[in-house]
Amino acid sequence: MDATDTRVDEIADGIYRISTFVPDVECGAMNEFLAVAPRAQVAHGLQGCLVSLDDLADRPPRPLAHGETLDLGGKEVLRRRVLHLNTPHVPHNWEARVLFEETTGTLLCGDLFTHLGNGPPVTDHDLVEPALDAEEVFRQTSCLTAAVETLRSLARLAPSTLAVMHGSSYGGDGAAALRALADGYQERFGPKREFAARPSALAGASAPQG
């Protein structure tokens, strides 16, 4: 992979997306960031620290409580404060969480809205259908009921940007997109035996190329 394959794009005021498109599975670069930023510290929910980061991070991480606000500093007009919210098993894993940056209204939503392909850094096009199509392929969401209720509660934050980890981020009515994704999960992936029995693409079925 060439370094020129990595892009840095501003997706909200002062919030940047660092992205390298890899058609297969891509792992993170946490310790590489820590190496070049000696005063930086990884922050995550307590569960995430206990089950993985305490062992994996080169420096001890900072555990955050549900509802805790982390002040990242910056100029007073653009002060960066992120709200940490635990979302266990949504979309997967006990330690799942999201961050809400209050100044710009950006929801850093992790694997929520994951979709296939190498789209633009940020879009105002609908991400709900692509996210539902990706769920059909990967079966990544752990608990449908928890996911639906969590998405609807996150909609109350009324984010103006959805910073998506895998795929394009979304600029627009984030609350409507979160509610639509909740409805889509409920309608498309209700407790139907034939869907529950279908394997994930990661378990051997071939995934569509995007």
PDB file of C-alpha atoms in Angstrom:
ATOM      1  CA  MET A   1       0.000   0.000   0.000  1.00  0.00           C
ATOM      2  CA  ASP A   2       1.330   3.456  -0.952  1.00  0.00           C
ATOM      3  CA  ALA A   3       1.215   6.366   1.514  1.00  0.00           C
ATOM      4  CA  THR A   4      -0.494   8.398  -1.208  1.00  0.00           C
ATOM      5  CA  ASP A   5      -3.529   6.121  -0.774  1.00  0.00           C
ATOM      6  CA  THR A   6      -4.228   7.861   2.547  1.00  0.00           C
ATOM      7  CA  ARG A   7      -6.512  10.926   2.486  1.00  0.00           C
ATOM      8  CA  VAL A   8      -7.091  13.627   5.091  1.00  0.00           C
ATOM      9  CA  ASP A   9     -10.387  15.493   4.682  1.00  0.00           C
ATOM     10  CA  GLU A  10     -12.259  17.997   6.859  1.00  0.00           C
ATOM     11  CA  ILE A  11     -15.770  16.581   7.384  1.00  0.00           C
ATOM     12  CA  ALA A  12     -16.974  19.204   9.893  1.00  0.00           C
ATOM     13  CA  ASP A  13     -15.450  22.438  11.163  1.00  0.00           C
ATOM     14  CA  GLY A  14     -12.056  21.409  12.538  1.00  0.00           C
ATOM     15  CA  ILE A  15     -12.869  17.665  12.448  1.00  0.00           C
ATOM     16  CA  TYR A  16     -10.778  15.594  10.059  1.00  0.00           C
ATOM     17  CA  ARG A  17     -11.153  12.140   8.551  1.00  0.00           C
ATOM     18  CA  ILE A  18      -7.926  10.180   7.979  1.00  0.00           C
ATOM     19  CA  SER A  19      -8.740   7.349   5.601  1.00  0.00           C
ATOM     20  CA  THR A  20      -6.916   4.648   3.664  1.00  0.00           C
ATOM     21  CA  PHE A  21      -9.198   2.625   1.403  1.00  0.00           C
ATOM     22  CA  VAL A  22      -8.417  -1.096   1.594  1.00  0.00           C
ATOM     23  CA  PRO A  23     -10.832  -3.374  -0.329  1.00  0.00           C
ATOM     24  CA  ASP A  24     -10.197  -6.181   2.184  1.00  0.00           C
ATOM     25  CA  VAL A  25     -10.109  -5.895   5.999  1.00  0.00           C
ATOM     26  CA  GLU A  26      -8.175  -2.880   7.453  1.00  0.00           C
ATOM     27  CA  CYS A  27      -6.771  -2.702  11.025  1.00  0.00           C
ATOM     28  CA  GLY A  28      -6.163   0.509  12.982  1.00  0.00           C
ATOM     29  CA  ALA A  29      -2.956   2.395  13.759  1.00  0.00           C
ATOM     30  CA  MET A  30      -3.450   3.339  17.417  1.00  0.00           C
ATOM     31  CA  ASN A  31       0.123   2.724  18.548  1.00  0.00           C
ATOM     32  CA  GLU A  32       1.580   4.447  15.484  1.00  0.00           C
ATOM     33  CA  PHE A  33      -0.382   7.601  16.448  1.00  0.00           C
ATOM     34  CA  LEU A  34       0.817   7.282  20.053  1.00  0.00           C
ATOM     35  CA  ALA A  35       4.421   6.987  18.829  1.00  0.00           C
ATOM     36  CA  VAL A  36       4.319  10.272  16.900  1.00  0.00           C
ATOM     37  CA  ALA A  37       2.305  12.106  19.598  1.00  0.00           C
ATOM     38  CA  PRO A  38       4.126  11.381  22.872  1.00  0.00           C
ATOM     39  CA  ARG A  39       1.675  13.413  25.004  1.00  0.00           C
ATOM     40  CA  ALA A  40      -1.463  11.843  23.485  1.00  0.00           C
ATOM     41  CA  GLN A  41      -3.612   9.375  25.403  1.00  0.00           C
ATOM     42  CA  VAL A  42      -6.220   6.924  24.158  1.00  0.00           C
ATOM     43  CA  ALA A  43      -9.633   7.444  25.829  1.00  0.00           C
ATOM     44  CA  HIS A  44     -12.380   4.817  25.794  1.00  0.00           C
ATOM     45  CA  GLY A  45     -15.176   3.457  27.932  1.00  0.00           C
ATOM     46  CA  LEU A  46     -14.183   1.418  30.973  1.00  0.00           C
ATOM     47  CA  GLN A  47     -15.267  -1.852  29.318  1.00  0.00           C
ATOM     48  CA  GLY A  48     -13.100  -1.188  26.255  1.00  0.00           C
ATOM     49  CA  CYS A  49     -10.089  -0.468  28.466  1.00  0.00           C
ATOM     50  CA  LEU A  50     -10.614  -3.618  30.519  1.00  0.00           C
ATOM     51  CA  VAL A  51     -11.203  -6.059  27.655  1.00  0.00           C
ATOM     52  CA  SER A  52      -8.566  -4.853  25.170  1.00  0.00           C
ATOM     53  CA  LEU A  53      -6.924  -1.426  25.373  1.00  0.00           C
ATOM     54  CA  ASP A  54      -5.155  -1.964  28.706  1.00  0.00           C
ATOM     55  CA  ASP A  55      -3.285  -4.787  26.940  1.00  0.00           C
ATOM     56  CA  LEU A  56      -2.981  -3.364  23.419  1.00  0.00           C
ATOM     57  CA  ALA A  57      -2.137   0.327  23.882  1.00  0.00           C
ATOM     58  CA  ASP A  58       1.542   1.229  24.324  1.00  0.00           C
ATOM     59  CA  ARG A  59       0.509   3.735  27.031  1.00  0.00           C
ATOM     60  CA  PRO A  60      -2.272   3.295  29.610  1.00  0.00           C
ATOM     61  CA  PRO A  61      -5.629   4.527  28.221  1.00  0.00           C
ATOM     62  CA  ARG A  62      -8.014   6.835  30.043  1.00  0.00           C
ATOM     63  CA  PRO A  63     -11.304   5.113  30.955  1.00  0.00           C
ATOM     64  CA  LEU A  64     -14.471   7.198  30.499  1.00  0.00           C
ATOM     65  CA  ALA A  65     -17.790   6.813  32.310  1.00  0.00           C
ATOM     66  CA  HIS A  66     -21.115   6.791  30.438  1.00  0.00           C
ATOM     67  CA  GLY A  67     -22.209  10.410  30.018  1.00  0.00           C
ATOM     68  CA  GLU A  68     -18.761  11.803  30.845  1.00  0.00           C
ATOM     69  CA  THR A  69     -17.655  14.879  28.877  1.00  0.00           C
ATOM     70  CA  LEU A  70     -14.027  15.138  27.792  1.00  0.00           C
ATOM     71  CA  ASP A  71     -12.696  18.670  27.181  1.00  0.00           C
ATOM     72  CA  LEU A  72     -10.208  18.551  24.302  1.00  0.00           C
ATOM     73  CA  GLY A  73      -9.396  22.261  24.492  1.00  0.00           C
ATOM     74  CA  GLY A  74      -9.087  24.688  21.599  1.00  0.00           C
ATOM     75  CA  LYS A  75     -10.094  28.326  21.153  1.00  0.00           C
ATOM     76  CA  GLU A  76     -13.126  29.377  23.176  1.00  0.00           C
ATOM     77  CA  VAL A  77     -15.249  29.833  20.035  1.00  0.00           C
ATOM     78  CA  LEU A  78     -14.326  26.374  18.818  1.00  0.00           C
ATOM     79  CA  ARG A  79     -13.861  24.647  22.173  1.00  0.00           C
ATOM     80  CA  ARG A  80     -13.901  20.882  21.626  1.00  0.00           C
ATOM     81  CA  ARG A  81     -15.949  18.886  24.125  1.00  0.00           C
ATOM     82  CA  VAL A  82     -16.922  15.290  23.421  1.00  0.00           C
ATOM     83  CA  LEU A  83     -19.679  13.416  25.254  1.00  0.00           C
ATOM     84  CA  HIS A  84     -18.945   9.700  25.758  1.00  0.00           C
ATOM     85  CA  LEU A  85     -21.970   7.381  25.488  1.00  0.00           C
ATOM     86  CA  ASN A  86     -21.812   3.628  26.051  1.00  0.00           C
ATOM     87  CA  THR A  87     -23.850   1.650  23.470  1.00  0.00           C
ATOM     88  CA  PRO A  88     -23.208  -1.972  24.541  1.00  0.00           C
ATOM     89  CA  HIS A  89     -23.707  -4.470  21.674  1.00  0.00           C
ATOM     90  CA  VAL A  90     -24.749  -1.653  19.277  1.00  0.00           C
ATOM     91  CA  PRO A  91     -23.743  -2.431  16.687  1.00  0.00           C
ATOM     92  CA  HIS A  92     -21.545  -5.090  18.318  1.00  0.00           C
ATOM     93  CA  ASN A  93     -19.336  -5.913  21.285  1.00  0.00           C
ATOM     94  CA  TRP A  94     -19.922  -5.178  24.940  1.00  0.00           C
ATOM     95  CA  GLU A  95     -17.523  -2.208  24.837  1.00  0.00           C
ATOM     96  CA  ALA A  96     -19.220  -0.365  21.939  1.00  0.00           C
ATOM     97  CA  ARG A  97     -19.537   3.410  22.366  1.00  0.00           C
ATOM     98  CA  VAL A  98     -20.048   6.648  20.436  1.00  0.00           C
ATOM     99  CA  LEU A  99     -18.778  10.199  20.955  1.00  0.00           C
ATOM    100  CA  PHE A 100     -20.766  13.397  20.371  1.00  0.00           C
ATOM    101  CA  GLU A 101     -18.755  16.550  19.670  1.00  0.00           C
ATOM    102  CA  GLU A 102     -20.956  19.309  21.039  1.00  0.00           C
ATOM    103  CA  THR A 103     -19.609  22.400  19.232  1.00  0.00           C
ATOM    104  CA  THR A 104     -20.100  21.077  15.695  1.00  0.00           C
ATOM    105  CA  GLY A 105     -22.899  18.611  16.475  1.00  0.00           C
ATOM    106  CA  THR A 106     -20.821  15.720  15.104  1.00  0.00           C
ATOM    107  CA  LEU A 107     -21.690  12.177  16.173  1.00  0.00           C
ATOM    108  CA  LEU A 108     -18.590   9.976  15.905  1.00  0.00           C
ATOM    109  CA  CYS A 109     -20.656   6.860  15.377  1.00  0.00           C
ATOM    110  CA  GLY A 110     -18.085   4.105  14.959  1.00  0.00           C
ATOM    111  CA  ASP A 111     -19.409   1.131  13.004  1.00  0.00           C
ATOM    112  CA  LEU A 112     -22.978   2.477  12.792  1.00  0.00           C
ATOM    113  CA  PHE A 113     -23.882   3.233   9.136  1.00  0.00           C
ATOM    114  CA  THR A 114     -21.035   1.004   7.844  1.00  0.00           C
ATOM    115  CA  HIS A 115     -21.315   0.562   4.065  1.00  0.00           C
ATOM    116  CA  LEU A 116     -19.267  -0.787   1.163  1.00  0.00           C
ATOM    117  CA  GLY A 117     -17.197   1.042  -1.429  1.00  0.00           C
ATOM    118  CA  ASN A 118     -14.813   4.011  -1.653  1.00  0.00           C
ATOM    119  CA  GLY A 119     -17.185   6.971  -1.562  1.00  0.00           C
ATOM    120  CA  PRO A 120     -16.473  10.668  -0.958  1.00  0.00           C
ATOM    121  CA  PRO A 121     -15.283  11.802   2.506  1.00  0.00           C
ATOM    122  CA  VAL A 122     -18.685  13.345   3.283  1.00  0.00           C
ATOM    123  CA  THR A 123     -22.011  13.218   1.458  1.00  0.00           C
ATOM    124  CA  ASP A 124     -25.557  14.487   1.815  1.00  0.00           C
ATOM    125  CA  HIS A 125     -26.920  11.402   0.024  1.00  0.00           C
ATOM    126  CA  ASP A 126     -28.884   8.775   1.918  1.00  0.00           C
ATOM    127  CA  LEU A 127     -26.626   6.352   3.814  1.00  0.00           C
ATOM    128  CA  VAL A 128     -29.440   4.282   5.292  1.00  0.00           C
ATOM    129  CA  GLU A 129     -30.004   1.891   2.353  1.00  0.00           C
ATOM    130  CA  PRO A 130     -26.242   1.280   1.825  1.00  0.00           C
ATOM    131  CA  ALA A 131     -25.910   0.598   5.575  1.00  0.00           C
ATOM    132  CA  LEU A 132     -28.823  -1.848   5.509  1.00  0.00           C
ATOM    133  CA  ASP A 133     -27.303  -3.577   2.465  1.00  0.00           C
ATOM    134  CA  ALA A 134     -23.988  -3.929   4.341  1.00  0.00           C
ATOM    135  CA  GLU A 135     -25.821  -5.388   7.346  1.00  0.00           C
ATOM    136  CA  GLU A 136     -27.380  -7.952   4.982  1.00  0.00           C
ATOM    137  CA  VAL A 137     -23.851  -9.001   3.973  1.00  0.00           C
ATOM    138  CA  PHE A 138     -21.911  -8.844   7.234  1.00  0.00           C
ATOM    139  CA  ARG A 139     -24.566  -9.461   9.935  1.00  0.00           C
ATOM    140  CA  GLN A 140     -22.560  -7.181  12.254  1.00  0.00           C
ATOM    141  CA  THR A 141     -25.297  -5.974  14.611  1.00  0.00           C
ATOM    142  CA  SER A 142     -25.482  -7.967  17.847  1.00  0.00           C
ATOM    143  CA  CYS A 143     -28.933  -7.269  19.241  1.00  0.00           C
ATOM    144  CA  LEU A 144     -31.726  -5.902  17.080  1.00  0.00           C
ATOM    145  CA  THR A 145     -33.905  -4.598  19.928  1.00  0.00           C
ATOM    146  CA  ALA A 146     -30.995  -2.818  21.612  1.00  0.00           C
ATOM    147  CA  ALA A 147     -29.856  -1.351  18.279  1.00  0.00           C
ATOM    148  CA  VAL A 148     -33.271   0.079  17.416  1.00  0.00           C
ATOM    149  CA  GLU A 149     -33.745   1.711  20.824  1.00  0.00           C
ATOM    150  CA  THR A 150     -30.157   3.016  20.934  1.00  0.00           C
ATOM    151  CA  LEU A 151     -30.413   4.583  17.463  1.00  0.00           C
ATOM    152  CA  ARG A 152     -33.631   6.344  18.444  1.00  0.00           C
ATOM    153  CA  SER A 153     -32.069   7.678  21.631  1.00  0.00           C
ATOM    154  CA  LEU A 154     -29.004   8.952  19.706  1.00  0.00           C
ATOM    155  CA  ALA A 155     -31.380  10.774  17.331  1.00  0.00           C
ATOM    156  CA  ARG A 156     -32.327  13.024  20.254  1.00  0.00           C
ATOM    157  CA  LEU A 157     -28.811  14.528  20.063  1.00  0.00           C
ATOM    158  CA  ALA A 158     -29.853  15.966  16.646  1.00  0.00           C
ATOM    159  CA  PRO A 159     -26.365  15.650  15.084  1.00  0.00           C
ATOM    160  CA  SER A 160     -25.645  17.670  11.938  1.00  0.00           C
ATOM    161  CA  THR A 161     -22.756  15.392  10.895  1.00  0.00           C
ATOM    162  CA  LEU A 162     -22.470  11.620  11.206  1.00  0.00           C
ATOM    163  CA  ALA A 163     -18.775  10.716  11.219  1.00  0.00           C
ATOM    164  CA  VAL A 164     -18.846   7.145   9.884  1.00  0.00           C
ATOM    165  CA  MET A 165     -15.855   4.877  10.505  1.00  0.00           C
ATOM    166  CA  HIS A 166     -16.319   2.676   7.413  1.00  0.00           C
ATOM    167  CA  GLY A 167     -17.602   4.668   4.429  1.00  0.00           C
ATOM    168  CA  SER A 168     -18.620   8.249   3.709  1.00  0.00           C
ATOM    169  CA  SER A 169     -19.635  10.513   6.562  1.00  0.00           C
ATOM    170  CA  TYR A 170     -22.994  12.264   6.342  1.00  0.00           C
ATOM    171  CA  GLY A 171     -23.801  15.971   6.515  1.00  0.00           C
ATOM    172  CA  GLY A 172     -27.482  16.789   7.050  1.00  0.00           C
ATOM    173  CA  ASP A 173     -30.329  15.779   9.336  1.00  0.00           C
ATOM    174  CA  GLY A 174     -28.531  13.177  11.443  1.00  0.00           C
ATOM    175  CA  ALA A 175     -31.570  12.609  13.663  1.00  0.00           C
ATOM    176  CA  ALA A 176     -33.718  11.627  10.676  1.00  0.00           C
ATOM    177  CA  ALA A 177     -30.973   9.308   9.384  1.00  0.00           C
ATOM    178  CA  LEU A 178     -30.644   7.586  12.775  1.00  0.00           C
ATOM    179  CA  ARG A 179     -34.411   7.097  13.045  1.00  0.00           C
ATOM    180  CA  ALA A 180     -34.563   5.783   9.463  1.00  0.00           C
ATOM    181  CA  LEU A 181     -31.771   3.290  10.180  1.00  0.00           C
ATOM    182  CA  ALA A 182     -33.659   2.112  13.286  1.00  0.00           C
ATOM    183  CA  ASP A 183     -36.823   1.647  11.214  1.00  0.00           C
ATOM    184  CA  GLY A 184     -34.850  -0.160   8.505  1.00  0.00           C
ATOM    185  CA  TYR A 185     -33.299  -2.578  11.004  1.00  0.00           C
ATOM    186  CA  GLN A 186     -36.723  -3.331  12.425  1.00  0.00           C
ATOM    187  CA  GLU A 187     -38.406  -3.801   9.052  1.00  0.00           C
ATOM    188  CA  ARG A 188     -35.666  -5.685   7.190  1.00  0.00           C
ATOM    189  CA  PHE A 189     -34.050  -7.701   9.965  1.00  0.00           C
ATOM    190  CA  GLY A 190     -36.980  -8.617  12.174  1.00  0.00           C
ATOM    191  CA  PRO A 191     -36.857 -12.011  13.896  1.00  0.00           C
ATOM    192  CA  LYS A 192     -37.270 -14.128  10.755  1.00  0.00           C
ATOM    193  CA  ARG A 193     -35.789 -17.602  11.004  1.00  0.00           C
ATOM    194  CA  GLU A 194     -34.489 -17.668   7.430  1.00  0.00           C
ATOM    195  CA  PHE A 195     -32.504 -14.445   7.919  1.00  0.00           C
ATOM    196  CA  ALA A 196     -31.172 -15.496  11.325  1.00  0.00           C
ATOM    197  CA  ALA A 197     -29.825 -18.707   9.796  1.00  0.00           C
ATOM    198  CA  ARG A 198     -28.001 -16.928   6.952  1.00  0.00           C
ATOM    199  CA  PRO A 199     -24.199 -16.751   7.467  1.00  0.00           C
ATOM    200  CA  SER A 200     -22.186 -13.539   7.476  1.00  0.00           C
ATOM    201  CA  ALA A 201     -19.973 -12.899   4.445  1.00  0.00           C
ATOM    202  CA  LEU A 202     -17.060 -13.019   6.876  1.00  0.00           C
ATOM    203  CA  ALA A 203     -18.036 -16.582   7.759  1.00  0.00           C
ATOM    204  CA  GLY A 204     -17.403 -17.790   4.224  1.00  0.00           C
ATOM    205  CA  ALA A 205     -20.043 -16.363   1.893  1.00  0.00           C
ATOM    206  CA  SER A 206     -18.651 -14.016  -0.743  1.00  0.00           C
ATOM    207  CA  ALA A 207     -19.238 -10.300  -0.249  1.00  0.00           C
ATOM    208  CA  PRO A 208     -20.182  -8.047  -3.172  1.00  0.00           C
ATOM    209  CA  GLN A 209     -17.390  -5.794  -4.343  1.00  0.00           C
ATOM    210  CA  GLY A 210     -17.999  -2.065  -3.856  1.00  0.00           C
TER     211      GLY A 210
END
